[in-house]
């Protein structure tokens, strides 16, 4: 994020009084409607990943925590509607983009767009705790003058989670960025994922609808909000189709109609089918199956083969921004997912033979 907004004249004057250097916003939160009065240091501890109380208290002591554009001390009580900002003299690390010579698996490239196959474990853009080794670091090394999106991230039209593998389209021109972003917003692009989930998905196909928003207790998770709470989330729609059943787990294809953070992971958990080995959402536990030690060992072996959530962005389709041609790309499942699927396929086959 660039320097503080120009319209905040009072804030600008306060900053000029403190020092001659520009302050940069590192974090910004708006306290929700139901927020009970809470000390700002405790409030920020709930929202900033890997933050320590000492760091937050030091930020307050240095005059770097603002509420409603006014610097506050650590004992300020945050109330509903308060705008809380953490400001520093240096830009956030995610905008100090260092080019890094990281190989890219390029599926398609022309002078307008780029399609890459991201490996599991690679973060898409720098952020707290991941300041290097990201897809963006690789992109700014291999390509010059990539256009920034609305969040100042070069080339990025959309993103997938760190431990999700698969296809991403990158914009190489300003026109491509605007054109592709509109397609994603208008839901005219196509994205299909393959996931392995816990439990036997009984319906051959179906649709999950449920507003997705930040989990009220675990800030690293999202959740589905229903009924009177629906307004706490944003509308999200996921279509799924069963590809193969293995008894205690099921292989499914998921098509996204919307693109909320963790959408497939949240929606599949919502209908009782958490992604296999999805640690953040509880899928690293044995959620279905027997209590036999032999079965437990089998599942743990599967976790070793696939040490992340079983999710791959397999296909991607969009209208080419320059030619108007419909482009469709398909990627093979990565080795770790193939290995885990084969293990479950053999397990299911053996179970069936034992019953016959």
GROMACS .gro file of C-alpha atoms in nm, residues 67-235:
model
  169
   67UNK     CA    1  -0.750   0.472   1.580
   68UNK     CA    2  -0.975   0.688   1.362
   69UNK     CA    3  -0.663   0.872   1.236
   70UNK     CA    4  -0.543   0.962   1.587
   71UNK     CA    5  -0.240   0.798   1.757
   72UNK     CA    6  -0.340   0.604   2.069
   73UNK     CA    7  -0.170   0.436   2.363
   74UNK     CA    8  -0.177   0.059   2.420
   75UNK     CA    9  -0.460   0.082   2.674
   76UNK     CA   10  -0.703   0.250   2.434
   77UNK     CA   11  -1.032   0.052   2.424
   78UNK     CA   12  -1.133  -0.039   2.068
   79UNK     CA   13  -1.509  -0.003   2.006
   80UNK     CA   14  -1.741  -0.111   1.723
   81UNK     CA   15  -1.674   0.091   1.408
   82UNK     CA   16  -1.324   0.204   1.508
   83UNK     CA   17  -1.068   0.209   1.226
   84UNK     CA   18  -0.739   0.073   1.363
   85UNK     CA   19  -0.415   0.130   1.169
   86UNK     CA   20  -0.055   0.031   1.236
   87UNK     CA   21   0.189   0.268   1.064
   88UNK     CA   22   0.568   0.249   1.017
   89UNK     CA   23   0.839   0.453   0.845
   90UNK     CA   24   0.929   0.174   0.601
   91UNK     CA   25   0.691   0.020   0.346
   92UNK     CA   26   0.536  -0.320   0.424
   93UNK     CA   27   0.766  -0.604   0.323
   94UNK     CA   28   0.514  -0.729   0.068
   95UNK     CA   29   0.585  -0.418  -0.137
   96UNK     CA   30   0.963  -0.440  -0.118
   97UNK     CA   31   0.956  -0.682  -0.411
   98UNK     CA   32   1.296  -0.836  -0.466
   99UNK     CA   33   1.340  -1.018  -0.799
  100UNK     CA   34   1.444  -1.379  -0.741
  101UNK     CA   35   1.562  -1.629  -1.001
  102UNK     CA   36   1.301  -1.894  -0.922
  103UNK     CA   37   1.207  -2.131  -1.207
  104UNK     CA   38   0.850  -2.104  -1.333
  105UNK     CA   39   0.642  -2.384  -1.484
  106UNK     CA   40   0.501  -2.185  -1.778
  107UNK     CA   41   0.205  -2.354  -1.945
  108UNK     CA   42   0.136  -2.074  -2.196
  109UNK     CA   43   0.283  -1.734  -2.278
  110UNK     CA   44   0.232  -1.457  -2.531
  111UNK     CA   45   0.280  -1.080  -2.522
  112UNK     CA   46  -0.041  -1.030  -2.323
  113UNK     CA   47  -0.091  -1.315  -2.078
  114UNK     CA   48   0.100  -1.584  -1.898
  115UNK     CA   49  -0.037  -1.908  -1.752
  116UNK     CA   50   0.174  -2.077  -1.484
  117UNK     CA   51   0.139  -2.401  -1.291
  118UNK     CA   52   0.218  -2.316  -0.928
  119UNK     CA   53   0.368  -2.591  -0.712
  120UNK     CA   54   0.233  -2.663  -0.365
  121UNK     CA   55   0.433  -2.480  -0.098
  122UNK     CA   56   0.490  -2.164  -0.302
  123UNK     CA   57   0.322  -1.850  -0.168
  124UNK     CA   58   0.164  -1.638  -0.444
  125UNK     CA   59   0.259  -1.296  -0.309
  126UNK     CA   60   0.481  -1.170  -0.025
  127UNK     CA   61   0.308  -1.121   0.307
  128UNK     CA   62   0.366  -1.149   0.679
  129UNK     CA   63   0.614  -1.429   0.738
  130UNK     CA   64   0.670  -1.490   0.365
  131UNK     CA   65   0.886  -1.213   0.225
  132UNK     CA   66   1.076  -1.413  -0.036
  133UNK     CA   67   1.047  -1.720  -0.254
  134UNK     CA   68   0.701  -1.622  -0.375
  135UNK     CA   69   0.548  -1.634  -0.721
  136UNK     CA   70   0.563  -1.253  -0.737
  137UNK     CA   71   0.937  -1.257  -0.658
  138UNK     CA   72   0.981  -1.497  -0.951
  139UNK     CA   73   0.758  -1.296  -1.186
  140UNK     CA   74   0.936  -0.963  -1.131
  141UNK     CA   75   1.267  -1.140  -1.203
  142UNK     CA   76   1.153  -1.301  -1.529
  143UNK     CA   77   0.928  -1.020  -1.660
  144UNK     CA   78   0.967  -0.643  -1.668
  145UNK     CA   79   0.697  -0.382  -1.630
  146UNK     CA   80   0.417  -0.609  -1.517
  147UNK     CA   81   0.100  -0.407  -1.444
  148UNK     CA   82  -0.011  -0.371  -1.083
  149UNK     CA   83  -0.351  -0.489  -0.971
  150UNK     CA   84  -0.569  -0.286  -0.732
  151UNK     CA   85  -0.353  -0.409  -0.441
  152UNK     CA   86  -0.027  -0.306  -0.614
  153UNK     CA   87   0.072  -0.667  -0.683
  154UNK     CA   88   0.244  -0.707  -1.021
  155UNK     CA   89   0.060  -0.926  -1.273
  156UNK     CA   90  -0.179  -1.093  -1.029
  157UNK     CA   91  -0.537  -1.139  -1.147
  158UNK     CA   92  -0.628  -1.404  -0.888
  159UNK     CA   93  -0.450  -1.625  -0.635
  160UNK     CA   94  -0.451  -1.971  -0.482
  161UNK     CA   95  -0.339  -2.078  -0.136
  162UNK     CA   96   0.022  -2.162  -0.053
  163UNK     CA   97  -0.040  -2.537  -0.021
  164UNK     CA   98  -0.276  -2.557  -0.318
  165UNK     CA   99  -0.113  -2.642  -0.649
  166UNK     CA  100  -0.229  -2.551  -0.997
  167UNK     CA  101  -0.300  -2.297  -1.268
  168UNK     CA  102  -0.291  -1.917  -1.247
  169UNK     CA  103  -0.323  -1.656  -1.522
  170UNK     CA  104  -0.092  -1.354  -1.507
  171UNK     CA  105  -0.157  -1.025  -1.687
  172UNK     CA  106   0.138  -0.877  -1.878
  173UNK     CA  107  -0.030  -0.551  -1.984
  174UNK     CA  108  -0.261  -0.295  -1.823
  175UNK     CA  109  -0.535  -0.384  -2.072
  176UNK     CA  110  -0.500  -0.755  -1.992
  177UNK     CA  111  -0.517  -0.681  -1.619
  178UNK     CA  112  -0.842  -0.485  -1.657
  179UNK     CA  113  -0.996  -0.732  -1.902
  180UNK     CA  114  -0.913  -1.045  -1.701
  181UNK     CA  115  -1.008  -0.887  -1.368
  182UNK     CA  116  -1.350  -0.802  -1.513
  183UNK     CA  117  -1.394  -1.163  -1.630
  184UNK     CA  118  -1.325  -1.292  -1.281
  185UNK     CA  119  -1.558  -1.030  -1.132
  186UNK     CA  120  -1.834  -1.109  -1.384
  187UNK     CA  121  -1.787  -1.486  -1.327
  188UNK     CA  122  -1.723  -1.551  -1.697
  189UNK     CA  123  -1.389  -1.723  -1.635
  190UNK     CA  124  -1.382  -2.093  -1.551
  191UNK     CA  125  -1.188  -2.262  -1.272
  192UNK     CA  126  -1.212  -2.626  -1.180
  193UNK     CA  127  -1.027  -2.787  -0.890
  194UNK     CA  128  -0.978  -3.149  -0.793
  195UNK     CA  129  -1.001  -3.223  -0.421
  196UNK     CA  130  -0.996  -3.531  -0.202
  197UNK     CA  131  -1.230  -3.494   0.093
  198UNK     CA  132  -1.313  -3.690   0.406
  199UNK     CA  133  -1.625  -3.907   0.400
  200UNK     CA  134  -1.845  -4.059   0.132
  201UNK     CA  135  -2.009  -3.779  -0.066
  202UNK     CA  136  -2.342  -3.942  -0.136
  203UNK     CA  137  -2.474  -3.707  -0.405
  204UNK     CA  138  -2.312  -3.750  -0.746
  205UNK     CA  139  -2.314  -3.373  -0.786
  206UNK     CA  140  -2.442  -3.068  -0.608
  207UNK     CA  141  -2.403  -2.699  -0.526
  208UNK     CA  142  -2.291  -2.539  -0.200
  209UNK     CA  143  -2.413  -2.186  -0.133
  210UNK     CA  144  -2.318  -1.999   0.181
  211UNK     CA  145  -2.179  -1.655   0.263
  212UNK     CA  146  -1.814  -1.677   0.362
  213UNK     CA  147  -1.644  -1.449   0.613
  214UNK     CA  148  -1.371  -1.446   0.875
  215UNK     CA  149  -1.420  -1.695   1.158
  216UNK     CA  150  -1.519  -1.504   1.476
  217UNK     CA  151  -1.282  -1.700   1.702
  218UNK     CA  152  -1.004  -1.826   1.473
  219UNK     CA  153  -0.878  -1.538   1.260
  220UNK     CA  154  -0.679  -1.775   1.036
  221UNK     CA  155  -0.996  -1.950   0.923
  222UNK     CA  156  -1.302  -1.847   0.728
  223UNK     CA  157  -1.649  -1.985   0.790
  224UNK     CA  158  -2.002  -1.991   0.646
  225UNK     CA  159  -2.252  -1.745   0.794
  226UNK     CA  160  -2.623  -1.827   0.781
  227UNK     CA  161  -2.958  -1.666   0.862
  228UNK     CA  162  -2.938  -1.337   1.048
  229UNK     CA  163  -2.557  -1.358   1.044
  230UNK     CA  164  -2.535  -1.399   0.665
  231UNK     CA  165  -2.438  -1.033   0.620
  232UNK     CA  166  -2.111  -1.105   0.805
  233UNK     CA  167  -1.992  -1.296   0.497
  234UNK     CA  168  -1.981  -1.248   0.120
  235UNK     CA  169  -2.190  -1.463  -0.119
   0.00000   0.00000   0.00000
